[in-house]
């Protein structure tokens, strides 16, 4: 017909639902317009109009959110728990406002047994067990979220499917920063996507996957946690983690234990931990493009982990061995550099493995 039709599939990177909201008065959706440029010059601009018909309500009381397809705005902190108890509900905290819970060892935001839910905002969970709990739901989003100071886990997600967490920080919590777990042996947390995630200064693991499979993580930072930076355990399998930094953690930068298998890690940097990468009783995990350095003990340590794939890995300046494979079978090491480690460059004990393109030098032991 000669008319151009544009379809938006989601918010642009760095933009949030809060950018579309007018938090003044009774709350509303801001008008939008499209500007078309030709060679850097404005060709035309559409009239401003509100593109969505969702009801918008101010909720500064912490009452349960019960009306489907409604966007609830928080413009002042009620110091109460918010419950998202209906499908297709959004809760958006005005930028500059921080939610606190009731301070009664409970939680600040509860998202349970519903689907297509959305949360944005900053949480200080001082005095409460959790900042956010999510369970038994699908297709939910956490976007531009900060959670800190919970006595337990900052963000606890159980038996969740197809969630998206983008631009999320969980720090200074008394348990895990982010916990992705399974409620029972059937309801696994799967097919969730995490991007631009920071989990720092938590008393337990920064990010913990317990029986969680087929999830993806990209652009992850897990530093200064009192246990592992990132932990995969209890048969957490087929997960993909890309662009990962895990430094200064008390235990390991990254740990795969207890039958956690077929996980893939790409572009990993882990330093100044006790152990850089630890694999115990797991199999068929893959690390590609890893820089492991300056750890107190071994750079990479496997104990009873078979069929490990290490490719393009540099392990240097560690207090133990660069790579130590103990009772681990059928692993393939390809494109490995181990230098300046206090013990061995590569140490094999009770292991049968394939080594290709190895450079090892200046290690204290051979």
mmCIF file of C-alpha atoms in Angstrom:
data_model
loop_
_atom_site.group_PDB
_atom_site.id
_atom_site.type_symbol
_atom_site.label_atom_id
_atom_site.label_comp_id
_atom_site.label_asym_id
_atom_site.label_seq_id
_atom_site.Cartn_x
_atom_site.Cartn_y
_atom_site.Cartn_z
ATOM 1 C CA UNK A 1 0.000 0.000 0.000
ATOM 2 C CA UNK A 2 3.053 2.253 0.083
ATOM 3 C CA UNK A 3 2.881 2.511 3.895
ATOM 4 C CA UNK A 4 5.844 1.336 5.969
ATOM 5 C CA UNK A 5 4.958 -0.835 8.967
ATOM 6 C CA UNK A 6 7.383 -1.202 11.877
ATOM 7 C CA UNK A 7 7.057 -3.866 14.563
ATOM 8 C CA UNK A 8 8.938 -3.585 17.864
ATOM 9 C CA UNK A 9 10.044 -6.886 19.364
ATOM 10 C CA UNK A 10 11.358 -5.539 22.673
ATOM 11 C CA UNK A 11 13.113 -2.764 24.513
ATOM 12 C CA UNK A 12 16.458 -1.636 23.160
ATOM 13 C CA UNK A 13 19.620 -2.446 25.116
ATOM 14 C CA UNK A 14 19.951 -0.120 28.086
ATOM 15 C CA UNK A 15 16.293 0.897 27.999
ATOM 16 C CA UNK A 16 13.748 -0.201 30.587
ATOM 17 C CA UNK A 17 10.031 -0.189 31.226
ATOM 18 C CA UNK A 18 10.648 2.704 33.625
ATOM 19 C CA UNK A 19 11.742 4.793 30.619
ATOM 20 C CA UNK A 20 8.217 4.460 29.238
ATOM 21 C CA UNK A 21 6.481 5.424 32.474
ATOM 22 C CA UNK A 22 5.321 8.793 33.804
ATOM 23 C CA UNK A 23 5.569 8.419 37.585
ATOM 24 C CA UNK A 24 3.850 11.716 38.393
ATOM 25 C CA UNK A 25 0.198 12.080 39.422
ATOM 26 C CA UNK A 26 -1.734 8.829 39.129
ATOM 27 C CA UNK A 27 0.914 7.324 36.830
ATOM 28 C CA UNK A 28 0.652 6.714 33.104
ATOM 29 C CA UNK A 29 2.464 5.539 29.984
ATOM 30 C CA UNK A 30 4.432 8.282 28.273
ATOM 31 C CA UNK A 31 3.714 9.170 24.634
ATOM 32 C CA UNK A 32 6.068 7.836 21.979
ATOM 33 C CA UNK A 33 7.021 8.991 18.525
ATOM 34 C CA UNK A 34 9.124 7.698 15.639
ATOM 35 C CA UNK A 35 11.680 9.923 13.920
ATOM 36 C CA UNK A 36 13.067 8.911 10.532
ATOM 37 C CA UNK A 37 16.455 10.229 9.391
ATOM 38 C CA UNK A 38 17.915 10.390 5.911
ATOM 39 C CA UNK A 39 21.692 10.882 5.794
ATOM 40 C CA UNK A 40 21.627 12.202 9.358
ATOM 41 C CA UNK A 41 18.888 14.745 8.651
ATOM 42 C CA UNK A 42 15.385 14.453 10.089
ATOM 43 C CA UNK A 43 13.092 13.315 7.301
ATOM 44 C CA UNK A 44 9.925 13.179 9.409
ATOM 45 C CA UNK A 45 8.492 12.576 12.881
ATOM 46 C CA UNK A 46 5.188 10.966 13.765
ATOM 47 C CA UNK A 47 2.815 12.678 16.208
ATOM 48 C CA UNK A 48 3.345 11.672 19.837
ATOM 49 C CA UNK A 49 0.852 9.097 21.098
ATOM 50 C CA UNK A 50 0.494 6.412 23.787
ATOM 51 C CA UNK A 51 1.130 3.075 22.146
ATOM 52 C CA UNK A 52 -0.191 0.715 24.827
ATOM 53 C CA UNK A 53 -3.531 0.414 26.592
ATOM 54 C CA UNK A 54 -2.380 -1.350 29.765
ATOM 55 C CA UNK A 55 -3.848 0.163 32.927
ATOM 56 C CA UNK A 56 -1.285 1.916 35.147
ATOM 57 C CA UNK A 57 -1.681 2.195 38.924
ATOM 58 C CA UNK A 58 0.417 3.689 41.720
ATOM 59 C CA UNK A 59 0.897 1.136 44.512
ATOM 60 C CA UNK A 60 2.823 2.444 47.513
ATOM 61 C CA UNK A 61 1.267 0.082 50.051
ATOM 62 C CA UNK A 62 2.689 -3.330 49.173
ATOM 63 C CA UNK A 63 -0.775 -4.765 48.568
ATOM 64 C CA UNK A 64 -0.917 -7.925 46.412
ATOM 65 C CA UNK A 65 -0.967 -7.173 42.676
ATOM 66 C CA UNK A 66 -4.090 -8.899 41.418
ATOM 67 C CA UNK A 67 -5.193 -7.279 38.150
ATOM 68 C CA UNK A 68 -3.866 -8.911 34.986
ATOM 69 C CA UNK A 69 -2.125 -6.786 32.339
ATOM 70 C CA UNK A 70 -1.652 -3.904 34.799
ATOM 71 C CA UNK A 71 1.585 -1.965 35.281
ATOM 72 C CA UNK A 72 2.025 -1.070 38.950
ATOM 73 C CA UNK A 73 4.346 1.819 39.828
ATOM 74 C CA UNK A 74 6.105 2.419 43.135
ATOM 75 C CA UNK A 75 6.869 6.078 43.845
ATOM 76 C CA UNK A 76 7.581 5.786 47.593
ATOM 77 C CA UNK A 77 8.781 2.917 49.738
ATOM 78 C CA UNK A 78 6.091 1.217 51.859
ATOM 79 C CA UNK A 79 8.579 -1.039 53.744
ATOM 80 C CA UNK A 80 6.334 -4.008 52.959
ATOM 81 C CA UNK A 81 6.351 -7.152 50.848
ATOM 82 C CA UNK A 82 5.013 -6.996 47.301
ATOM 83 C CA UNK A 83 3.232 -10.102 45.990
ATOM 84 C CA UNK A 84 2.809 -10.580 42.230
ATOM 85 C CA UNK A 85 -0.242 -12.851 42.318
ATOM 86 C CA UNK A 86 -1.721 -12.635 38.817
ATOM 87 C CA UNK A 87 -0.472 -13.358 35.297
ATOM 88 C CA UNK A 88 0.768 -10.508 33.100
ATOM 89 C CA UNK A 89 1.587 -8.086 35.905
ATOM 90 C CA UNK A 90 4.485 -5.610 36.001
ATOM 91 C CA UNK A 91 5.928 -3.927 39.098
ATOM 92 C CA UNK A 92 8.228 -0.988 38.329
ATOM 93 C CA UNK A 93 10.030 0.969 41.039
ATOM 94 C CA UNK A 94 10.692 4.581 40.179
ATOM 95 C CA UNK A 95 14.422 5.168 39.585
ATOM 96 C CA UNK A 96 15.930 6.717 42.708
ATOM 97 C CA UNK A 97 13.506 4.858 45.031
ATOM 98 C CA UNK A 98 14.755 1.803 46.955
ATOM 99 C CA UNK A 99 12.362 -0.852 48.227
ATOM 100 C CA UNK A 100 12.825 -2.278 51.711
ATOM 101 C CA UNK A 101 10.784 -5.120 53.094
ATOM 102 C CA UNK A 102 8.987 -5.403 56.425
ATOM 103 C CA UNK A 103 12.279 -6.199 58.191
ATOM 104 C CA UNK A 104 10.767 -9.355 59.691
ATOM 105 C CA UNK A 105 13.057 -12.011 58.193
ATOM 106 C CA UNK A 106 10.727 -12.409 55.216
ATOM 107 C CA UNK A 107 11.192 -11.121 51.658
ATOM 108 C CA UNK A 108 10.732 -7.904 49.727
ATOM 109 C CA UNK A 109 9.236 -9.177 46.437
ATOM 110 C CA UNK A 110 7.529 -12.546 45.920
ATOM 111 C CA UNK A 111 6.818 -13.831 42.412
ATOM 112 C CA UNK A 112 5.136 -17.238 42.592
ATOM 113 C CA UNK A 113 3.060 -19.616 40.478
ATOM 114 C CA UNK A 114 2.186 -17.049 37.803
ATOM 115 C CA UNK A 115 3.594 -16.303 34.353
ATOM 116 C CA UNK A 116 4.502 -13.293 32.177
ATOM 117 C CA UNK A 117 5.562 -11.142 35.128
ATOM 118 C CA UNK A 118 7.969 -8.207 35.085
ATOM 119 C CA UNK A 119 9.969 -6.507 37.836
ATOM 120 C CA UNK A 120 12.324 -3.518 37.757
ATOM 121 C CA UNK A 121 13.857 -1.732 40.687
ATOM 122 C CA UNK A 122 16.333 -1.437 43.533
ATOM 123 C CA UNK A 123 15.954 -3.473 46.744
ATOM 124 C CA UNK A 124 17.684 -3.146 50.099
ATOM 125 C CA UNK A 125 16.649 -6.312 51.952
ATOM 126 C CA UNK A 126 18.232 -5.435 55.304
ATOM 127 C CA UNK A 127 16.334 -7.337 58.012
ATOM 128 C CA UNK A 128 14.734 -9.797 55.573
ATOM 129 C CA UNK A 129 15.746 -13.237 54.319
ATOM 130 C CA UNK A 130 15.465 -12.571 50.579
ATOM 131 C CA UNK A 131 15.242 -9.671 48.206
ATOM 132 C CA UNK A 132 13.300 -11.576 45.523
ATOM 133 C CA UNK A 133 11.859 -15.094 45.481
ATOM 134 C CA UNK A 134 10.511 -16.672 42.305
ATOM 135 C CA UNK A 135 9.001 -20.111 41.978
ATOM 136 C CA UNK A 136 6.946 -22.307 39.679
ATOM 137 C CA UNK A 137 6.445 -19.714 36.982
ATOM 138 C CA UNK A 138 7.323 -19.123 33.336
ATOM 139 C CA UNK A 139 8.275 -16.250 31.038
ATOM 140 C CA UNK A 140 9.106 -13.697 33.715
ATOM 141 C CA UNK A 141 11.591 -10.832 33.441
ATOM 142 C CA UNK A 142 13.833 -9.095 35.940
ATOM 143 C CA UNK A 143 15.384 -6.057 34.266
ATOM 144 C CA UNK A 144 17.570 -3.342 35.784
ATOM 145 C CA UNK A 145 17.386 -4.922 39.242
ATOM 146 C CA UNK A 146 19.657 -4.445 42.260
ATOM 147 C CA UNK A 147 19.331 -6.582 45.386
ATOM 148 C CA UNK A 148 21.558 -6.214 48.423
ATOM 149 C CA UNK A 149 21.835 -6.932 52.145
ATOM 150 C CA UNK A 150 19.456 -9.898 52.455
ATOM 151 C CA UNK A 151 20.310 -12.197 55.351
ATOM 152 C CA UNK A 152 19.815 -15.149 52.990
ATOM 153 C CA UNK A 153 19.852 -15.340 49.195
ATOM 154 C CA UNK A 154 19.520 -12.086 47.311
ATOM 155 C CA UNK A 155 17.526 -13.607 44.421
ATOM 156 C CA UNK A 156 16.188 -17.153 44.888
ATOM 157 C CA UNK A 157 14.642 -18.744 41.781
ATOM 158 C CA UNK A 158 13.078 -22.200 42.027
ATOM 159 C CA UNK A 159 11.611 -24.396 39.290
ATOM 160 C CA UNK A 160 11.481 -21.531 36.793
ATOM 161 C CA UNK A 161 11.264 -21.858 33.015
ATOM 162 C CA UNK A 162 12.121 -19.336 30.296
ATOM 163 C CA UNK A 163 12.871 -16.368 32.523
ATOM 164 C CA UNK A 164 15.039 -13.443 31.410
ATOM 165 C CA UNK A 165 17.276 -11.577 33.831
ATOM 166 C CA UNK A 166 19.023 -8.554 32.323
ATOM 167 C CA UNK A 167 21.200 -5.936 34.041
ATOM 168 C CA UNK A 168 20.909 -7.555 37.472
ATOM 169 C CA UNK A 169 23.218 -7.016 40.460
ATOM 170 C CA UNK A 170 23.087 -9.088 43.675
ATOM 171 C CA UNK A 171 25.629 -8.051 46.311
ATOM 172 C CA UNK A 172 26.377 -8.165 50.030
ATOM 173 C CA UNK A 173 23.803 -10.865 50.731
ATOM 174 C CA UNK A 174 24.139 -13.380 53.555
ATOM 175 C CA UNK A 175 23.552 -16.389 51.286
ATOM 176 C CA UNK A 176 23.917 -16.713 47.534
ATOM 177 C CA UNK A 177 23.773 -13.664 45.339
ATOM 178 C CA UNK A 178 21.620 -15.526 42.792
ATOM 179 C CA UNK A 179 20.346 -19.072 43.393
ATOM 180 C CA UNK A 180 18.788 -21.049 40.539
ATOM 181 C CA UNK A 181 17.484 -24.317 41.907
ATOM 182 C CA UNK A 182 14.962 -27.137 41.640
ATOM 183 C CA UNK A 183 12.086 -27.623 44.063
ATOM 184 C CA UNK A 184 11.920 -31.371 43.539
ATOM 185 C CA UNK A 185 13.427 -33.914 41.184
ATOM 186 C CA UNK A 186 10.903 -33.061 38.446
ATOM 187 C CA UNK A 187 10.497 -29.282 38.346
ATOM 188 C CA UNK A 188 13.922 -28.175 37.111
ATOM 189 C CA UNK A 189 14.878 -24.579 36.375
ATOM 190 C CA UNK A 190 15.530 -24.595 32.642
ATOM 191 C CA UNK A 191 15.788 -22.423 29.530
ATOM 192 C CA UNK A 192 16.394 -19.229 31.481
ATOM 193 C CA UNK A 193 18.580 -16.458 30.019
ATOM 194 C CA UNK A 194 20.831 -14.263 32.167
ATOM 195 C CA UNK A 195 22.747 -11.320 30.712
ATOM 196 C CA UNK A 196 24.838 -8.560 32.291
ATOM 197 C CA UNK A 197 24.843 -10.154 35.737
ATOM 198 C CA UNK A 198 26.969 -9.127 38.742
ATOM 199 C CA UNK A 199 27.095 -11.146 41.961
ATOM 200 C CA UNK A 200 29.704 -9.801 44.349
ATOM 201 C CA UNK A 201 30.549 -9.834 48.061
ATOM 202 C CA UNK A 202 28.017 -12.513 49.011
ATOM 203 C CA UNK A 203 28.589 -14.815 51.989
ATOM 204 C CA UNK A 204 27.878 -17.991 50.004
ATOM 205 C CA UNK A 205 28.322 -18.436 46.231
ATOM 206 C CA UNK A 206 27.932 -15.498 43.903
ATOM 207 C CA UNK A 207 25.816 -17.524 41.437
ATOM 208 C CA UNK A 208 24.679 -21.038 42.303
ATOM 209 C CA UNK A 209 23.000 -23.530 39.973
ATOM 210 C CA UNK A 210 21.514 -26.515 41.799
ATOM 211 C CA UNK A 211 19.905 -29.072 39.508
ATOM 212 C CA UNK A 212 19.480 -26.409 36.814
ATOM 213 C CA UNK A 213 19.890 -27.278 33.136
ATOM 214 C CA UNK A 214 19.794 -25.699 29.678
ATOM 215 C CA UNK A 215 20.292 -22.142 30.925
ATOM 216 C CA UNK A 216 22.464 -19.444 29.331
ATOM 217 C CA UNK A 217 24.574 -16.780 31.022
ATOM 218 C CA UNK A 218 26.412 -13.980 29.232
ATOM 219 C CA UNK A 219 28.550 -11.135 30.560
ATOM 220 C CA UNK A 220 28.818 -12.375 34.135
ATOM 221 C CA UNK A 221 30.908 -10.996 37.003
ATOM 222 C CA UNK A 222 31.196 -12.961 40.275
ATOM 223 C CA UNK A 223 33.860 -11.452 42.525
ATOM 224 C CA UNK A 224 34.758 -11.378 46.220
ATOM 225 C CA UNK A 225 32.295 -14.040 47.339
ATOM 226 C CA UNK A 226 33.005 -16.038 50.498
ATOM 227 C CA UNK A 227 32.620 -19.388 48.707
ATOM 228 C CA UNK A 228 32.674 -19.991 44.931
ATOM 229 C CA UNK A 229 32.138 -17.234 42.427
ATOM 230 C CA UNK A 230 29.998 -19.566 40.269
ATOM 231 C CA UNK A 231 28.920 -23.017 41.440
ATOM 232 C CA UNK A 232 27.197 -25.763 39.433
ATOM 233 C CA UNK A 233 26.091 -28.809 41.390
ATOM 234 C CA UNK A 234 23.494 -31.595 41.687
ATOM 235 C CA UNK A 235 23.399 -32.579 38.005
ATOM 236 C CA UNK A 236 23.296 -29.052 36.587
ATOM 237 C CA UNK A 237 23.864 -29.841 32.919
ATOM 238 C CA UNK A 238 23.874 -28.359 29.423
ATOM 239 C CA UNK A 239 24.314 -24.806 30.666
ATOM 240 C CA UNK A 240 26.271 -22.228 28.629
ATOM 241 C CA UNK A 241 28.252 -19.421 30.256
ATOM 242 C CA UNK A 242 29.974 -16.790 28.101
ATOM 243 C CA UNK A 243 32.228 -13.851 28.979
ATOM 244 C CA UNK A 244 32.682 -14.758 32.630
ATOM 245 C CA UNK A 245 34.886 -13.043 35.220
ATOM 246 C CA UNK A 246 35.286 -14.719 38.633
ATOM 247 C CA UNK A 247 37.993 -13.183 40.817
ATOM 248 C CA UNK A 248 38.950 -12.959 44.477
ATOM 249 C CA UNK A 249 36.569 -15.656 45.701
ATOM 250 C CA UNK A 250 37.478 -17.553 48.871
ATOM 251 C CA UNK A 251 36.976 -21.040 47.387
ATOM 252 C CA UNK A 252 36.934 -21.401 43.596
ATOM 253 C CA UNK A 253 36.309 -18.974 40.812
ATOM 254 C CA UNK A 254 34.148 -21.580 39.035
ATOM 255 C CA UNK A 255 33.216 -25.019 40.393
ATOM 256 C CA UNK A 256 31.389 -27.914 38.681
ATOM 257 C CA UNK A 257 30.594 -30.716 41.125
ATOM 258 C CA UNK A 258 28.286 -33.619 41.835
ATOM 259 C CA UNK A 259 27.424 -34.904 38.360
ATOM 260 C CA UNK A 260 27.193 -31.485 36.722
ATOM 261 C CA UNK A 261 28.010 -32.356 33.130
ATOM 262 C CA UNK A 262 27.991 -31.101 29.541
ATOM 263 C CA UNK A 263 28.325 -27.477 30.576
ATOM 264 C CA UNK A 264 30.178 -25.070 28.279
ATOM 265 C CA UNK A 265 32.215 -22.032 29.331
ATOM 266 C CA UNK A 266 33.522 -19.543 26.762
ATOM 267 C CA UNK A 267 35.899 -16.634 27.388
ATOM 268 C CA UNK A 268 36.558 -17.096 31.102
ATOM 269 C CA UNK A 269 38.892 -15.064 33.314
ATOM 270 C CA UNK A 270 39.430 -16.234 36.888
ATOM 271 C CA UNK A 271 42.189 -15.052 39.215
ATOM 272 C CA UNK A 272 43.097 -14.557 42.861
ATOM 273 C CA UNK A 273 40.795 -17.328 44.077
ATOM 274 C CA UNK A 274 41.922 -20.320 46.106
ATOM 275 C CA UNK A 275 41.418 -22.488 42.972
ATOM 276 C CA UNK A 276 40.636 -20.990 39.591
ATOM 277 C CA UNK A 277 38.540 -23.812 38.081
ATOM 278 C CA UNK A 278 37.477 -26.839 40.144
ATOM 279 C CA UNK A 279 35.777 -29.898 38.675
ATOM 280 C CA UNK A 280 34.759 -32.817 40.886
ATOM 281 C CA UNK A 281 32.723 -35.912 39.972
ATOM 282 C CA UNK A 282 31.493 -34.380 36.722
ATOM 283 C CA UNK A 283 31.967 -35.146 33.048
ATOM 284 C CA UNK A 284 32.051 -33.690 29.544
ATOM 285 C CA UNK A 285 32.434 -30.065 30.568
ATOM 286 C CA UNK A 286 34.054 -27.688 28.090
ATOM 287 C CA UNK A 287 36.204 -24.608 28.726
ATOM 288 C CA UNK A 288 37.251 -22.603 25.679
ATOM 289 C CA UNK A 289 39.282 -19.409 25.832
ATOM 290 C CA UNK A 290 40.158 -19.341 29.540
ATOM 291 C CA UNK A 291 42.724 -17.224 31.367
ATOM 292 C CA UNK A 292 43.433 -18.646 34.840
ATOM 293 C CA UNK A 293 46.033 -16.812 36.893
ATOM 294 C CA UNK A 294 47.348 -15.834 40.299
ATOM 295 C CA UNK A 295 45.236 -18.292 42.258
ATOM 296 C CA UNK A 296 46.447 -19.378 45.696
ATOM 297 C CA UNK A 297 46.434 -23.098 44.861
ATOM 298 C CA UNK A 298 45.962 -24.789 41.465
ATOM 299 C CA UNK A 299 44.793 -22.902 38.441
ATOM 300 C CA UNK A 300 42.652 -25.811 37.221
ATOM 301 C CA UNK A 301 41.987 -28.874 39.382
ATOM 302 C CA UNK A 302 39.927 -31.929 38.415
ATOM 303 C CA UNK A 303 39.137 -34.778 40.793
ATOM 304 C CA UNK A 304 37.354 -37.729 39.220
ATOM 305 C CA UNK A 305 36.037 -35.657 36.317
ATOM 306 C CA UNK A 306 36.118 -37.343 32.926
ATOM 307 C CA UNK A 307 35.980 -36.169 29.318
ATOM 308 C CA UNK A 308 36.967 -32.596 30.089
ATOM 309 C CA UNK A 309 37.640 -30.357 27.084
ATOM 310 C CA UNK A 310 40.161 -27.540 27.586
ATOM 311 C CA UNK A 311 41.006 -25.457 24.527
ATOM 312 C CA UNK A 312 42.997 -22.219 24.228
ATOM 313 C CA UNK A 313 43.685 -22.005 27.954
ATOM 314 C CA UNK A 314 46.391 -20.007 29.721
ATOM 315 C CA UNK A 315 47.124 -20.971 33.328
ATOM 316 C CA UNK A 316 49.905 -18.903 34.853
ATOM 317 C CA UNK A 317 51.343 -17.618 38.118
ATOM 318 C CA UNK A 318 49.310 -19.948 40.308
ATOM 319 C CA UNK A 319 50.473 -21.103 43.739
ATOM 320 C CA UNK A 320 50.014 -24.793 42.866
ATOM 321 C CA UNK A 321 50.006 -26.448 39.458
ATOM 322 C CA UNK A 322 48.795 -24.706 36.353
ATOM 323 C CA UNK A 323 46.586 -27.718 35.561
ATOM 324 C CA UNK A 324 46.215 -30.791 37.802
ATOM 325 C CA UNK A 325 44.161 -33.737 36.520
ATOM 326 C CA UNK A 326 43.596 -36.323 39.271
ATOM 327 C CA UNK A 327 41.852 -39.600 38.472
ATOM 328 C CA UNK A 328 40.276 -38.032 35.416
ATOM 329 C CA UNK A 329 39.919 -39.957 32.159
ATOM 330 C CA UNK A 330 39.524 -39.166 28.481
ATOM 331 C CA UNK A 331 40.115 -35.446 28.676
ATOM 332 C CA UNK A 332 41.436 -33.428 25.733
ATOM 333 C CA UNK A 333 43.759 -30.454 26.280
ATOM 334 C CA UNK A 334 44.444 -28.447 23.144
ATOM 335 C CA UNK A 335 46.267 -25.136 22.833
ATOM 336 C CA UNK A 336 47.393 -24.946 26.464
ATOM 337 C CA UNK A 337 49.953 -22.576 27.987
ATOM 338 C CA UNK A 338 51.132 -23.036 31.573
ATOM 339 C CA UNK A 339 53.873 -20.753 32.849
ATOM 340 C CA UNK A 340 55.339 -19.477 36.098
ATOM 341 C CA UNK A 341 53.347 -21.769 38.380
ATOM 342 C CA UNK A 342 54.814 -22.644 41.786
ATOM 343 C CA UNK A 343 54.443 -26.386 41.176
ATOM 344 C CA UNK A 344 53.859 -28.188 37.877
ATOM 345 C CA UNK A 345 52.763 -26.723 34.609
ATOM 346 C CA UNK A 346 50.563 -29.796 34.015
ATOM 347 C CA UNK A 347 50.267 -32.597 36.582
ATOM 348 C CA UNK A 348 48.600 -35.924 35.723
ATOM 349 C CA UNK A 349 47.826 -38.618 38.294
ATOM 350 C CA UNK A 350 45.752 -41.682 37.543
ATOM 351 C CA UNK A 351 44.581 -40.001 34.344
ATOM 352 C CA UNK A 352 44.523 -40.972 30.663
ATOM 353 C CA UNK A 353 44.172 -37.947 28.447
ATOM 354 C CA UNK A 354 45.101 -36.389 25.098
ATOM 355 C CA UNK A 355 47.392 -33.338 25.056
ATOM 356 C CA UNK A 356 47.933 -31.225 21.930
ATOM 357 C CA UNK A 357 49.795 -27.957 21.315
ATOM 358 C CA UNK A 358 51.155 -27.580 24.837
ATOM 359 C CA UNK A 359 53.515 -24.776 25.922
ATOM 360 C CA UNK A 360 54.800 -25.134 29.481
ATOM 361 C CA UNK A 361 57.701 -23.269 31.008
ATOM 362 C CA UNK A 362 59.226 -21.614 34.060
ATOM 363 C CA UNK A 363 57.238 -23.807 36.447
ATOM 364 C CA UNK A 364 59.018 -24.796 39.678
ATOM 365 C CA UNK A 365 58.448 -28.550 39.142
ATOM 366 C CA UNK A 366 58.398 -30.610 35.981
#
